[in-house]
Amino acid sequence: GEKPVHWSVTPEGAIVARATAYVYRHVVASAEEGGCKEFFEEHCLKFEKDEDSPDEICIEAMDIFKEYEAKMETILTSFARLEKLDFADCMEKVRVAADIIPQAEKSVQLLLAATGFPKFVRLMRMKAKAIRKTEAAKAMAAEATGVRDTEHT
């Protein structure tokens, strides 16, 4: 029997796979490389508030979200240019792919977090958790090696 073709190599899937890779590279890249790494690091911890009371963060969060949307649009616009598509066509193709290819859904949601505030909040909370993990790991490593901050004032 023939192996089923992976969704990312179908014509619809391929654009999602390329867009996801492109966006991801920019999300993890530093600002000087045209990325948003610092943007996430700077803002994500503000989203750690209690899940039950999202209202407190709403106003500030909306501003951060607008900034994020603008960043994503810039990244996706440059991606669309690479694909020789205009932005709207490109996003339409990505949406269509999500409908046809269930497995691509997750990737598409990441791309379209730029179209939904709740998704953005979830993304920021994930980032915050990752940062906390890194901080905890660093603290444990310092503990293990006996490195202390000796600068007591």
Short mmCIF file of N, CA and C in Angstrom, two decimals:
data_model
loop_
_atom_site.label_atom_id
_atom_site.label_comp_id
_atom_site.label_asym_id
_atom_site.label_seq_id
_atom_site.Cartn_x
_atom_site.Cartn_y
_atom_site.Cartn_z
N GLY A 1 0.84 -1.21 0.00
CA GLY A 1 0.00 0.00 0.00
C GLY A 1 0.86 1.25 0.00
N GLU A 2 0.37 2.28 -0.64
CA GLU A 2 1.13 3.53 -0.69
C GLU A 2 1.00 4.25 0.64
N LYS A 3 2.09 4.88 1.05
CA LYS A 3 2.02 5.65 2.29
C LYS A 3 1.20 6.92 2.01
N PRO A 4 0.30 7.28 2.92
CA PRO A 4 -0.43 8.53 2.70
C PRO A 4 0.54 9.71 2.69
N VAL A 5 0.24 10.66 1.85
CA VAL A 5 1.10 11.83 1.72
C VAL A 5 0.91 12.73 2.95
N HIS A 6 2.00 13.21 3.54
CA HIS A 6 1.87 14.10 4.69
C HIS A 6 1.18 15.40 4.26
N TRP A 7 0.33 15.92 5.13
CA TRP A 7 -0.46 17.10 4.76
C TRP A 7 0.40 18.28 4.30
N SER A 8 1.63 18.38 4.85
CA SER A 8 2.42 19.56 4.55
C SER A 8 2.98 19.59 3.13
N VAL A 9 2.85 18.45 2.41
CA VAL A 9 3.36 18.46 1.03
C VAL A 9 2.23 18.56 0.00
N THR A 10 0.98 18.60 0.46
CA THR A 10 -0.11 18.89 -0.48
C THR A 10 -0.06 20.38 -0.80
N PRO A 11 -0.59 20.80 -1.94
CA PRO A 11 -0.48 22.23 -2.30
C PRO A 11 -1.06 23.15 -1.24
N GLU A 12 -2.22 22.77 -0.68
CA GLU A 12 -2.82 23.62 0.36
C GLU A 12 -1.99 23.57 1.62
N GLY A 13 -1.56 22.37 1.96
CA GLY A 13 -0.81 22.20 3.19
C GLY A 13 0.55 22.87 3.14
N ALA A 14 1.15 22.85 1.95
CA ALA A 14 2.51 23.38 1.81
C ALA A 14 2.57 24.85 2.20
N ILE A 15 1.56 25.61 1.82
CA ILE A 15 1.60 27.04 2.14
C ILE A 15 1.47 27.24 3.65
N VAL A 16 0.67 26.39 4.30
CA VAL A 16 0.54 26.47 5.76
C VAL A 16 1.87 26.13 6.42
N ALA A 17 2.50 25.05 5.92
CA ALA A 17 3.77 24.62 6.48
C ALA A 17 4.82 25.72 6.32
N ARG A 18 4.86 26.33 5.14
CA ARG A 18 5.85 27.40 4.90
C ARG A 18 5.54 28.62 5.75
N ALA A 19 4.27 28.98 5.82
CA ALA A 19 3.89 30.17 6.59
C ALA A 19 4.21 29.94 8.06
N THR A 20 3.91 28.74 8.56
CA THR A 20 4.16 28.44 9.97
C THR A 20 5.65 28.53 10.28
N ALA A 21 6.46 27.93 9.43
CA ALA A 21 7.91 27.95 9.63
C ALA A 21 8.42 29.39 9.60
N TYR A 22 7.90 30.16 8.66
CA TYR A 22 8.33 31.54 8.49
C TYR A 22 7.98 32.37 9.73
N VAL A 23 6.73 32.24 10.16
CA VAL A 23 6.28 32.99 11.33
C VAL A 23 7.05 32.55 12.57
N TYR A 24 7.19 31.23 12.72
CA TYR A 24 7.87 30.70 13.91
C TYR A 24 9.30 31.25 14.00
N ARG A 25 10.01 31.25 12.87
CA ARG A 25 11.38 31.78 12.88
C ARG A 25 11.39 33.22 13.36
N HIS A 26 10.39 33.99 12.94
CA HIS A 26 10.36 35.39 13.34
C HIS A 26 9.92 35.58 14.78
N VAL A 27 9.07 34.69 15.25
CA VAL A 27 8.61 34.79 16.63
C VAL A 27 9.76 34.49 17.60
N VAL A 28 10.61 33.54 17.25
CA VAL A 28 11.71 33.20 18.16
C VAL A 28 12.96 34.04 17.93
N ALA A 29 13.02 34.75 16.80
CA ALA A 29 14.19 35.57 16.51
C ALA A 29 14.17 36.84 17.34
N SER A 30 15.35 37.41 17.57
CA SER A 30 15.41 38.65 18.34
C SER A 30 14.99 39.81 17.45
N ALA A 31 14.73 40.95 18.07
CA ALA A 31 14.23 42.11 17.35
C ALA A 31 15.18 42.53 16.23
N GLU A 32 16.48 42.43 16.51
CA GLU A 32 17.42 42.88 15.47
C GLU A 32 17.41 41.97 14.25
N GLU A 33 16.89 40.74 14.44
CA GLU A 33 16.74 39.85 13.29
C GLU A 33 15.32 39.95 12.72
N GLY A 34 14.61 40.99 13.13
CA GLY A 34 13.26 41.19 12.65
C GLY A 34 12.23 40.34 13.37
N GLY A 35 12.60 39.83 14.54
CA GLY A 35 11.70 38.94 15.26
C GLY A 35 11.00 39.58 16.44
N CYS A 36 10.27 38.77 17.19
CA CYS A 36 9.44 39.27 18.30
C CYS A 36 9.83 38.68 19.64
N LYS A 37 11.00 38.05 19.73
CA LYS A 37 11.37 37.36 20.95
C LYS A 37 11.23 38.26 22.19
N GLU A 38 11.82 39.44 22.11
CA GLU A 38 11.78 40.35 23.26
C GLU A 38 10.36 40.81 23.57
N PHE A 39 9.59 40.99 22.51
CA PHE A 39 8.20 41.41 22.68
C PHE A 39 7.46 40.42 23.58
N PHE A 40 7.63 39.12 23.29
CA PHE A 40 6.98 38.09 24.11
C PHE A 40 7.55 38.08 25.51
N GLU A 41 8.88 38.15 25.61
CA GLU A 41 9.51 38.08 26.93
C GLU A 41 9.08 39.25 27.80
N GLU A 42 8.96 40.40 27.16
CA GLU A 42 8.63 41.60 27.90
C GLU A 42 7.19 41.57 28.39
N HIS A 43 6.29 41.01 27.59
CA HIS A 43 4.87 41.13 27.91
C HIS A 43 4.19 39.88 28.47
N CYS A 44 4.75 38.70 28.19
CA CYS A 44 3.97 37.50 28.50
C CYS A 44 3.66 37.32 29.98
N LEU A 45 4.53 37.79 30.86
CA LEU A 45 4.29 37.56 32.28
C LEU A 45 3.09 38.35 32.80
N LYS A 46 2.68 39.36 32.04
CA LYS A 46 1.49 40.13 32.43
C LYS A 46 0.23 39.30 32.24
N PHE A 47 0.34 38.20 31.53
CA PHE A 47 -0.83 37.39 31.23
C PHE A 47 -1.00 36.23 32.21
N GLU A 48 -0.18 36.22 33.24
CA GLU A 48 -0.23 35.10 34.18
C GLU A 48 -1.37 35.21 35.18
N LYS A 49 -2.11 36.28 35.11
CA LYS A 49 -3.22 36.50 36.04
C LYS A 49 -4.16 35.30 36.09
N ASP A 50 -4.93 35.28 37.14
CA ASP A 50 -5.92 34.24 37.33
C ASP A 50 -6.81 34.07 36.10
N GLU A 51 -6.92 32.83 35.64
CA GLU A 51 -7.71 32.54 34.43
C GLU A 51 -9.17 32.97 34.61
N ASP A 52 -9.64 32.99 35.86
CA ASP A 52 -11.05 33.27 36.08
C ASP A 52 -11.38 34.75 36.00
N SER A 53 -10.35 35.59 36.10
CA SER A 53 -10.64 37.02 36.06
C SER A 53 -9.81 37.70 34.98
N PRO A 54 -10.11 37.38 33.73
CA PRO A 54 -9.30 37.96 32.65
C PRO A 54 -9.52 39.46 32.51
N ASP A 55 -10.56 39.99 33.15
CA ASP A 55 -10.89 41.40 32.96
C ASP A 55 -9.78 42.34 33.35
N GLU A 56 -9.06 42.00 34.44
CA GLU A 56 -8.02 42.90 34.93
C GLU A 56 -6.98 43.18 33.87
N ILE A 57 -6.68 42.15 33.07
CA ILE A 57 -5.60 42.37 32.11
C ILE A 57 -6.13 42.90 30.78
N CYS A 58 -7.45 43.00 30.68
CA CYS A 58 -8.01 43.25 29.36
C CYS A 58 -7.52 44.52 28.67
N ILE A 59 -7.50 45.62 29.41
CA ILE A 59 -7.19 46.87 28.71
C ILE A 59 -5.74 46.89 28.24
N GLU A 60 -4.84 46.60 29.16
CA GLU A 60 -3.43 46.55 28.77
C GLU A 60 -3.21 45.45 27.74
N ALA A 61 -3.86 44.31 27.98
CA ALA A 61 -3.68 43.18 27.08
C ALA A 61 -4.15 43.49 25.67
N MET A 62 -5.23 44.23 25.56
CA MET A 62 -5.73 44.59 24.23
C MET A 62 -4.69 45.42 23.48
N ASP A 63 -4.03 46.33 24.22
CA ASP A 63 -2.99 47.14 23.58
C ASP A 63 -1.84 46.27 23.09
N ILE A 64 -1.42 45.34 23.95
CA ILE A 64 -0.33 44.44 23.60
C ILE A 64 -0.74 43.59 22.40
N PHE A 65 -2.00 43.15 22.43
CA PHE A 65 -2.53 42.33 21.34
C PHE A 65 -2.51 43.10 20.02
N LYS A 66 -2.90 44.37 20.06
CA LYS A 66 -2.90 45.18 18.84
C LYS A 66 -1.49 45.29 18.27
N GLU A 67 -0.53 45.45 19.19
CA GLU A 67 0.87 45.54 18.78
C GLU A 67 1.30 44.21 18.14
N TYR A 68 0.88 43.12 18.77
CA TYR A 68 1.19 41.79 18.26
C TYR A 68 0.57 41.58 16.87
N GLU A 69 -0.69 41.98 16.73
CA GLU A 69 -1.37 41.85 15.43
C GLU A 69 -0.59 42.58 14.34
N ALA A 70 -0.15 43.79 14.69
CA ALA A 70 0.61 44.58 13.72
C ALA A 70 1.90 43.86 13.34
N LYS A 71 2.59 43.29 14.36
CA LYS A 71 3.82 42.56 14.09
C LYS A 71 3.56 41.35 13.20
N MET A 72 2.51 40.59 13.53
CA MET A 72 2.18 39.41 12.76
C MET A 72 1.82 39.77 11.33
N GLU A 73 1.09 40.87 11.20
CA GLU A 73 0.69 41.28 9.87
C GLU A 73 1.91 41.64 9.03
N THR A 74 2.87 42.30 9.65
CA THR A 74 4.11 42.65 8.96
C THR A 74 4.83 41.38 8.50
N ILE A 75 4.94 40.41 9.43
CA ILE A 75 5.63 39.15 9.12
C ILE A 75 4.89 38.40 8.01
N LEU A 76 3.57 38.31 8.15
CA LEU A 76 2.78 37.56 7.16
C LEU A 76 2.73 38.28 5.82
N THR A 77 2.79 39.61 5.86
CA THR A 77 2.81 40.37 4.61
C THR A 77 4.11 40.09 3.86
N SER A 78 5.22 40.03 4.59
CA SER A 78 6.48 39.72 3.91
C SER A 78 6.48 38.28 3.42
N PHE A 79 5.81 37.39 4.17
CA PHE A 79 5.68 36.01 3.71
C PHE A 79 4.85 35.96 2.43
N ALA A 80 3.73 36.68 2.41
CA ALA A 80 2.86 36.71 1.23
C ALA A 80 3.64 37.20 0.01
N ARG A 81 4.49 38.20 0.25
CA ARG A 81 5.29 38.76 -0.84
C ARG A 81 6.21 37.66 -1.42
N LEU A 82 6.82 36.88 -0.53
CA LEU A 82 7.65 35.77 -0.98
C LEU A 82 6.86 34.78 -1.83
N GLU A 83 5.58 34.59 -1.43
CA GLU A 83 4.72 33.65 -2.15
C GLU A 83 4.12 34.29 -3.40
N LYS A 84 4.46 35.56 -3.62
CA LYS A 84 3.88 36.33 -4.72
C LYS A 84 2.35 36.39 -4.65
N LEU A 85 1.87 36.60 -3.43
CA LEU A 85 0.43 36.74 -3.20
C LEU A 85 0.20 38.03 -2.46
N ASP A 86 -1.01 38.58 -2.54
CA ASP A 86 -1.23 39.69 -1.62
C ASP A 86 -1.69 39.12 -0.28
N PHE A 87 -1.63 39.95 0.73
CA PHE A 87 -1.87 39.50 2.10
C PHE A 87 -3.21 38.78 2.26
N ALA A 88 -4.28 39.39 1.72
CA ALA A 88 -5.62 38.82 1.88
C ALA A 88 -5.70 37.44 1.23
N ASP A 89 -5.15 37.31 0.02
CA ASP A 89 -5.17 36.02 -0.68
C ASP A 89 -4.41 34.97 0.12
N CYS A 90 -3.28 35.39 0.63
CA CYS A 90 -2.43 34.49 1.38
C CYS A 90 -3.16 33.96 2.61
N MET A 91 -3.81 34.86 3.36
CA MET A 91 -4.54 34.46 4.56
C MET A 91 -5.74 33.58 4.21
N GLU A 92 -6.34 33.89 3.09
CA GLU A 92 -7.48 33.10 2.62
C GLU A 92 -7.03 31.66 2.33
N LYS A 93 -5.90 31.52 1.65
CA LYS A 93 -5.35 30.20 1.35
C LYS A 93 -5.07 29.42 2.63
N VAL A 94 -4.52 30.12 3.62
CA VAL A 94 -4.21 29.49 4.90
C VAL A 94 -5.49 29.02 5.58
N ARG A 95 -6.52 29.87 5.56
CA ARG A 95 -7.81 29.50 6.16
C ARG A 95 -8.43 28.30 5.47
N VAL A 96 -8.39 28.32 4.15
CA VAL A 96 -8.94 27.21 3.37
C VAL A 96 -8.23 25.91 3.73
N ALA A 97 -6.92 25.98 3.84
CA ALA A 97 -6.13 24.80 4.19
C ALA A 97 -6.58 24.24 5.53
N ALA A 98 -6.87 25.13 6.48
CA ALA A 98 -7.29 24.68 7.81
C ALA A 98 -8.60 23.90 7.71
N ASP A 99 -9.47 24.33 6.78
CA ASP A 99 -10.73 23.63 6.61
C ASP A 99 -10.54 22.27 5.97
N ILE A 100 -9.63 22.20 5.00
CA ILE A 100 -9.44 20.93 4.28
C ILE A 100 -8.61 19.94 5.08
N ILE A 101 -7.62 20.46 5.83
CA ILE A 101 -6.64 19.57 6.45
C ILE A 101 -6.70 19.69 7.96
N PRO A 102 -7.39 18.76 8.62
CA PRO A 102 -7.52 18.86 10.08
C PRO A 102 -6.15 18.94 10.79
N GLN A 103 -5.15 18.19 10.28
CA GLN A 103 -3.85 18.17 10.95
C GLN A 103 -3.16 19.53 10.89
N ALA A 104 -3.54 20.33 9.91
CA ALA A 104 -2.89 21.64 9.76
C ALA A 104 -3.51 22.66 10.70
N GLU A 105 -4.65 22.28 11.26
CA GLU A 105 -5.42 23.18 12.11
C GLU A 105 -4.56 23.86 13.18
N LYS A 106 -3.71 23.06 13.86
CA LYS A 106 -2.91 23.61 14.96
C LYS A 106 -1.95 24.69 14.46
N SER A 107 -1.29 24.40 13.35
CA SER A 107 -0.38 25.38 12.76
C SER A 107 -1.13 26.64 12.38
N VAL A 108 -2.29 26.43 11.77
CA VAL A 108 -3.06 27.56 11.31
C VAL A 108 -3.52 28.41 12.49
N GLN A 109 -3.87 27.75 13.59
CA GLN A 109 -4.29 28.52 14.75
C GLN A 109 -3.18 29.41 15.26
N LEU A 110 -1.96 28.90 15.21
CA LEU A 110 -0.83 29.74 15.62
C LEU A 110 -0.76 30.97 14.71
N LEU A 111 -0.88 30.73 13.40
CA LEU A 111 -0.81 31.84 12.45
C LEU A 111 -1.95 32.82 12.68
N LEU A 112 -3.12 32.27 12.97
CA LEU A 112 -4.28 33.12 13.07
C LEU A 112 -4.53 33.61 14.49
N ALA A 113 -3.57 33.33 15.38
CA ALA A 113 -3.69 33.92 16.72
C ALA A 113 -3.80 35.42 16.50
N ALA A 114 -3.23 35.86 15.38
CA ALA A 114 -3.32 37.27 15.03
C ALA A 114 -4.76 37.67 14.73
N THR A 115 -5.67 36.68 14.65
CA THR A 115 -7.06 37.06 14.39
C THR A 115 -7.94 36.81 15.59
N GLY A 116 -7.36 36.41 16.70
CA GLY A 116 -8.21 36.12 17.85
C GLY A 116 -7.53 36.42 19.17
N PHE A 117 -8.16 37.25 19.97
CA PHE A 117 -7.59 37.64 21.25
C PHE A 117 -7.44 36.47 22.23
N PRO A 118 -8.46 35.60 22.38
CA PRO A 118 -8.30 34.49 23.34
C PRO A 118 -7.12 33.59 23.01
N LYS A 119 -6.90 33.34 21.71
CA LYS A 119 -5.77 32.51 21.30
C LYS A 119 -4.46 33.20 21.68
N PHE A 120 -4.46 34.51 21.51
CA PHE A 120 -3.27 35.28 21.83
C PHE A 120 -2.96 35.17 23.33
N VAL A 121 -4.00 35.28 24.15
CA VAL A 121 -3.81 35.17 25.60
C VAL A 121 -3.24 33.79 25.96
N ARG A 122 -3.77 32.75 25.31
CA ARG A 122 -3.25 31.40 25.57
C ARG A 122 -1.79 31.30 25.17
N LEU A 123 -1.46 31.87 24.02
CA LEU A 123 -0.08 31.84 23.53
C LEU A 123 0.84 32.53 24.55
N MET A 124 0.42 33.69 25.04
CA MET A 124 1.22 34.43 26.00
C MET A 124 1.39 33.65 27.30
N ARG A 125 0.34 32.96 27.72
CA ARG A 125 0.44 32.17 28.95
C ARG A 125 1.41 31.02 28.78
N MET A 126 1.40 30.42 27.59
CA MET A 126 2.36 29.34 27.29
C MET A 126 3.78 29.88 27.38
N LYS A 127 3.99 31.06 26.78
CA LYS A 127 5.31 31.67 26.80
C LYS A 127 5.74 31.96 28.24
N ALA A 128 4.81 32.45 29.03
CA ALA A 128 5.13 32.78 30.43
C ALA A 128 5.56 31.53 31.18
N LYS A 129 4.83 30.42 30.96
CA LYS A 129 5.19 29.17 31.61
C LYS A 129 6.59 28.74 31.22
N ALA A 130 6.90 28.88 29.93
CA ALA A 130 8.22 28.49 29.43
C ALA A 130 9.30 29.32 30.11
N ILE A 131 9.05 30.61 30.25
CA ILE A 131 10.04 31.49 30.89
C ILE A 131 10.23 31.09 32.35
N ARG A 132 9.12 30.82 33.04
CA ARG A 132 9.20 30.40 34.45
C ARG A 132 10.02 29.12 34.59
N LYS A 133 9.81 28.18 33.66
CA LYS A 133 10.56 26.92 33.69
C LYS A 133 12.04 27.20 33.56
N THR A 134 12.40 28.05 32.60
CA THR A 134 13.80 28.39 32.37
C THR A 134 14.41 29.03 33.61
N GLU A 135 13.64 29.95 34.21
CA GLU A 135 14.14 30.63 35.41
C GLU A 135 14.37 29.63 36.54
N ALA A 136 13.41 28.71 36.70
CA ALA A 136 13.53 27.70 37.76
C ALA A 136 14.75 26.81 37.51
N ALA A 137 14.95 26.43 36.26
CA ALA A 137 16.09 25.59 35.91
C ALA A 137 17.40 26.30 36.20
N LYS A 138 17.46 27.59 35.85
CA LYS A 138 18.67 28.37 36.12
C LYS A 138 18.93 28.44 37.61
N ALA A 139 17.88 28.67 38.38
CA ALA A 139 18.02 28.77 39.84
C ALA A 139 18.54 27.46 40.41
N MET A 140 17.99 26.34 39.90
CA MET A 140 18.43 25.04 40.39
C MET A 140 19.89 24.78 40.03
N ALA A 141 20.28 25.16 38.84
CA ALA A 141 21.66 24.97 38.40
C ALA A 141 22.60 25.79 39.29
N ALA A 142 22.20 27.02 39.57
CA ALA A 142 23.01 27.89 40.42
C ALA A 142 23.14 27.28 41.81
N GLU A 143 22.03 26.76 42.31
CA GLU A 143 21.99 26.10 43.61
C GLU A 143 22.97 24.94 43.63
N ALA A 144 22.91 24.12 42.59
CA ALA A 144 23.73 22.90 42.51
C ALA A 144 25.22 23.23 42.45
N THR A 145 25.55 24.31 41.73
CA THR A 145 26.97 24.63 41.58
C THR A 145 27.45 25.53 42.71
N GLY A 146 26.53 25.87 43.61
CA GLY A 146 26.91 26.71 44.74
C GLY A 146 27.20 28.14 44.37
N VAL A 147 26.71 28.55 43.21
CA VAL A 147 26.91 29.95 42.81
C VAL A 147 25.86 30.79 43.51
N ARG A 148 26.30 31.77 44.23
CA ARG A 148 25.37 32.64 44.93
C ARG A 148 25.57 34.07 44.45
N ASP A 149 24.50 34.83 44.49
CA ASP A 149 24.67 36.25 44.24
C ASP A 149 25.27 36.84 45.50
N THR A 150 26.53 37.22 45.44
CA THR A 150 27.22 37.67 46.65
C THR A 150 27.10 39.17 46.83
N GLU A 151 26.44 39.83 45.88
CA GLU A 151 26.38 41.28 45.99
C GLU A 151 25.28 41.70 46.93
N HIS A 152 25.57 41.65 48.21
CA HIS A 152 24.59 42.14 49.18
C HIS A 152 24.91 43.59 49.46
N THR A 153 23.86 44.40 49.44
CA THR A 153 24.11 45.83 49.69
C THR A 153 24.01 46.10 51.18
#
